[in-house]
Coordinates of C-alpha atoms in Angstrom, one line a residue:
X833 CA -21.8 56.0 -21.8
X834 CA -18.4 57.4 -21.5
X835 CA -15.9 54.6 -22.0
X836 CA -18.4 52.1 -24.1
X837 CA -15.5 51.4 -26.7
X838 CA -13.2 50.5 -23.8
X839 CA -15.8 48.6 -21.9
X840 CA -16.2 46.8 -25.4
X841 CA -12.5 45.5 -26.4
X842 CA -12.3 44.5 -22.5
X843 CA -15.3 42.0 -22.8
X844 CA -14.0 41.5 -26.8
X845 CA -10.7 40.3 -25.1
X846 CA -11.6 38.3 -22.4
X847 CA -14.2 36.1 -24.5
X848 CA -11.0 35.3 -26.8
X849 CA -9.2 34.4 -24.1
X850 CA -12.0 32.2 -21.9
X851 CA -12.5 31.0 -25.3
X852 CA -8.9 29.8 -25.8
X853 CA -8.8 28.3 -22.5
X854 CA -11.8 26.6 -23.6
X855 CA -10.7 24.9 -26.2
X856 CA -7.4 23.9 -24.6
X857 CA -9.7 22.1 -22.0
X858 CA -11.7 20.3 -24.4
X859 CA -8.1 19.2 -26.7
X860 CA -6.3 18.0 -23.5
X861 CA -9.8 16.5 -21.7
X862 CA -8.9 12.9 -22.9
X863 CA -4.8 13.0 -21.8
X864 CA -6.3 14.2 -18.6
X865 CA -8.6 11.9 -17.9
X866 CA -5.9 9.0 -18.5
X867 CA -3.5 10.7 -16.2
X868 CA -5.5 11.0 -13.3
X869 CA -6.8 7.5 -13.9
X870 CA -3.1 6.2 -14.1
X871 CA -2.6 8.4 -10.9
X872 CA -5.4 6.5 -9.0
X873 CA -4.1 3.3 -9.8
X874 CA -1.3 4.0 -8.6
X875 CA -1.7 5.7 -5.2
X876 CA -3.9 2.7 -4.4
X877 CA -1.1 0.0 -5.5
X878 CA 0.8 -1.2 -2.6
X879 CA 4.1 -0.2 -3.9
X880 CA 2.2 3.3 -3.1
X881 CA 1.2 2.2 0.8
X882 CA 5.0 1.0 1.3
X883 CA 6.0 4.1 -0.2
X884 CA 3.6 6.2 2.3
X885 CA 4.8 3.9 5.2
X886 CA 8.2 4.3 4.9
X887 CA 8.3 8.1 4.0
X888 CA 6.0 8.5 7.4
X889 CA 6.6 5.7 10.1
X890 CA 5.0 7.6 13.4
X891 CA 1.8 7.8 11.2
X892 CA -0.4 5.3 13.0
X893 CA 1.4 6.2 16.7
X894 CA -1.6 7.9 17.8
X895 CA -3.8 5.2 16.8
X896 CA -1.9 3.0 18.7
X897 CA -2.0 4.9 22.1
X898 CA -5.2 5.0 21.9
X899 CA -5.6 1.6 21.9
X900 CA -3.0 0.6 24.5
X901 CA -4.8 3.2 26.8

């Protein structure tokens, strides 16, 4: 093969670099988790549905046409 040297520091390179990414992952996996956690709690708190309500009133309008038809 031609190119195998090339073809070597390309796969060399991006194994270092899924690698990294890798281990990033697995350092950051726990602050994650909490986030998202805190996240859910919080979307489904009804500050959050107030919040939702008031950002978009007409939301439910469509519901309610279909019921007064």
């Amino acid at each position: 093969m031609k190119f195998w040297d090339w073809y070597l520091k390309i796969a060399v390179g991006s194994a270092m670099v899924g690698g990294s990414m890798e281990l990033f992952m697995i350092k950051t996996d726990d602050k994650v988790a909490v986030l998202e956690s805190e996240k859910r709690a919080w979307e489904s708190s009804p500050e959050a549905q107030a919040m939702r309500d008031a950002l978009n009133p007409w939301r439910h309008q469509g519901k309610e046409a279909e019921k007064s038809s």
